[in-house]
Short mmCIF file of C-alpha atoms in Angstrom, two decimals:
data_model
loop_
_atom_site.label_atom_id
_atom_site.label_comp_id
_atom_site.label_asym_id
_atom_site.label_seq_id
_atom_site.Cartn_x
_atom_site.Cartn_y
_atom_site.Cartn_z
CA UNK A 83 55.94 40.07 90.46
CA UNK A 84 53.98 42.53 92.31
CA UNK A 85 50.45 43.58 91.44
CA UNK A 86 49.96 47.29 91.41
CA UNK A 87 47.58 48.36 94.08
CA UNK A 88 44.44 50.38 93.35
CA UNK A 89 45.37 53.98 92.73
CA UNK A 90 44.50 56.23 95.56
CA UNK A 91 42.10 59.04 94.83
CA UNK A 92 43.64 62.36 95.74
CA UNK A 93 41.99 64.10 98.64
CA UNK A 94 40.31 67.41 97.83
CA UNK A 95 41.99 70.29 99.58
CA UNK A 96 39.85 72.99 101.23
CA UNK A 97 41.04 75.56 98.68
CA UNK A 98 40.01 73.32 95.78
CA UNK A 99 36.61 72.64 97.37
CA UNK A 100 36.06 76.40 97.81
CA UNK A 101 37.08 77.07 94.22
CA UNK A 102 34.71 74.37 92.93
CA UNK A 103 31.81 75.85 94.91
CA UNK A 104 32.61 79.36 93.70
CA UNK A 105 32.63 78.19 90.06
CA UNK A 106 29.26 76.47 90.56
CA UNK A 107 27.82 79.61 92.17
CA UNK A 108 29.16 81.79 89.34
CA UNK A 109 27.59 79.45 86.78
CA UNK A 110 24.22 79.66 88.53
CA UNK A 111 24.42 83.46 88.71
CA UNK A 112 25.31 83.70 85.02
CA UNK A 113 22.39 81.45 84.03
CA UNK A 114 20.05 83.56 86.17
CA UNK A 115 21.40 86.75 84.60
CA UNK A 116 20.87 85.47 81.07
CA UNK A 117 17.29 84.42 81.90
CA UNK A 118 16.61 87.80 83.51
CA UNK A 119 18.02 89.62 80.48
CA UNK A 120 15.80 87.65 78.09
CA UNK A 121 12.76 88.31 80.29
CA UNK A 122 13.46 92.05 80.35
CA UNK A 123 13.91 92.15 76.57
CA UNK A 124 10.59 90.37 76.05
CA UNK A 125 8.84 92.74 78.45
CA UNK A 126 10.34 95.81 76.77
CA UNK A 127 9.53 94.66 73.24
CA UNK A 128 5.94 93.69 74.02
CA UNK A 129 3.29 95.45 71.97
CA UNK A 130 2.42 98.79 73.56
CA UNK A 131 0.86 100.65 70.67
CA UNK A 132 -1.10 103.74 71.62
CA UNK A 133 -4.84 103.74 71.12
CA UNK A 134 -6.45 106.33 68.89
CA UNK A 135 -10.03 106.81 67.77
CA UNK A 136 -11.05 105.05 64.57
CA UNK A 137 -11.65 108.35 62.83
CA UNK A 138 -10.29 111.86 63.42
CA UNK A 139 -12.30 114.70 61.96
CA UNK A 140 -10.10 117.56 60.78
CA UNK A 141 -11.39 120.98 59.72
CA UNK A 142 -12.25 121.38 56.04
CA UNK A 143 -9.23 121.32 53.73
CA UNK A 144 -6.77 120.33 56.46
CA UNK A 145 -4.47 117.36 55.97
CA UNK A 146 -2.43 115.81 58.78
CA UNK A 147 1.33 116.28 58.57
CA UNK A 148 2.41 115.06 62.04
CA UNK A 149 0.92 113.39 65.10
CA UNK A 150 1.99 113.50 68.74
CA UNK A 151 0.30 111.44 71.46
CA UNK A 152 0.11 112.42 75.13
CA UNK A 153 -1.49 110.80 78.16
CA UNK A 154 -5.01 112.16 77.58
CA UNK A 155 -4.60 114.17 74.37
CA UNK A 156 -3.16 113.99 70.89
CA UNK A 157 -1.91 116.78 68.65
CA UNK A 158 -2.11 116.97 64.90
CA UNK A 159 -0.06 119.44 62.87
CA UNK A 160 -1.82 120.23 59.61
CA UNK A 161 -0.51 121.20 56.19
CA UNK A 162 -2.06 124.68 56.55
CA UNK A 163 0.19 125.49 59.54
CA UNK A 164 -2.19 124.82 62.42
CA UNK A 165 -1.73 122.80 65.59
CA UNK A 166 -4.90 120.99 66.60
CA UNK A 167 -5.13 119.56 70.13
CA UNK A 168 -7.77 116.85 70.60
CA UNK A 169 -9.10 115.14 73.74
CA UNK A 170 -8.11 111.48 73.64
CA UNK A 171 -11.24 110.06 75.28
CA UNK A 172 -13.92 112.13 73.53
CA UNK A 173 -12.14 113.04 70.31
CA UNK A 174 -13.29 116.66 70.63
CA UNK A 175 -11.05 119.52 69.53
CA UNK A 176 -9.66 121.20 72.65
CA UNK A 177 -7.56 123.95 71.14
CA UNK A 178 -6.37 125.26 67.79
CA UNK A 179 -3.07 127.13 67.59
CA UNK A 180 -1.95 128.89 64.38
CA UNK A 181 1.74 128.68 63.55
CA UNK A 182 3.62 131.75 62.33
#
C-alpha cells in the first residue's frame, strides 16, 4: 500500500495575483468612498441656522407674513402689503417698499 503524499499547493499564476490585488484595491477604494460619503453628509447636515436679533420691531399694526434672510440684511413682508428691509447687524430699518 502506498501512502498518499502531501497535496501540492497550486502555484499562483501572475493573472490570479493581479486579480487578487485589484480586488483588494477596489475594496479599499469602496471603503474610502463610503467613509467620505458619510463625512460629507454629516458636514452638510450640520446645524447652520441663521442668526437673527432677539426682537424685531415692526411699525404699528404690522404683522409679519414672510421672512427672507440675506448676507447682511433681512426682509419682512407684512400683512398690510409692505416690504421692510432691515440691517442684520444693527436691526435698523433700511428701506420700506409698498406693494401694489
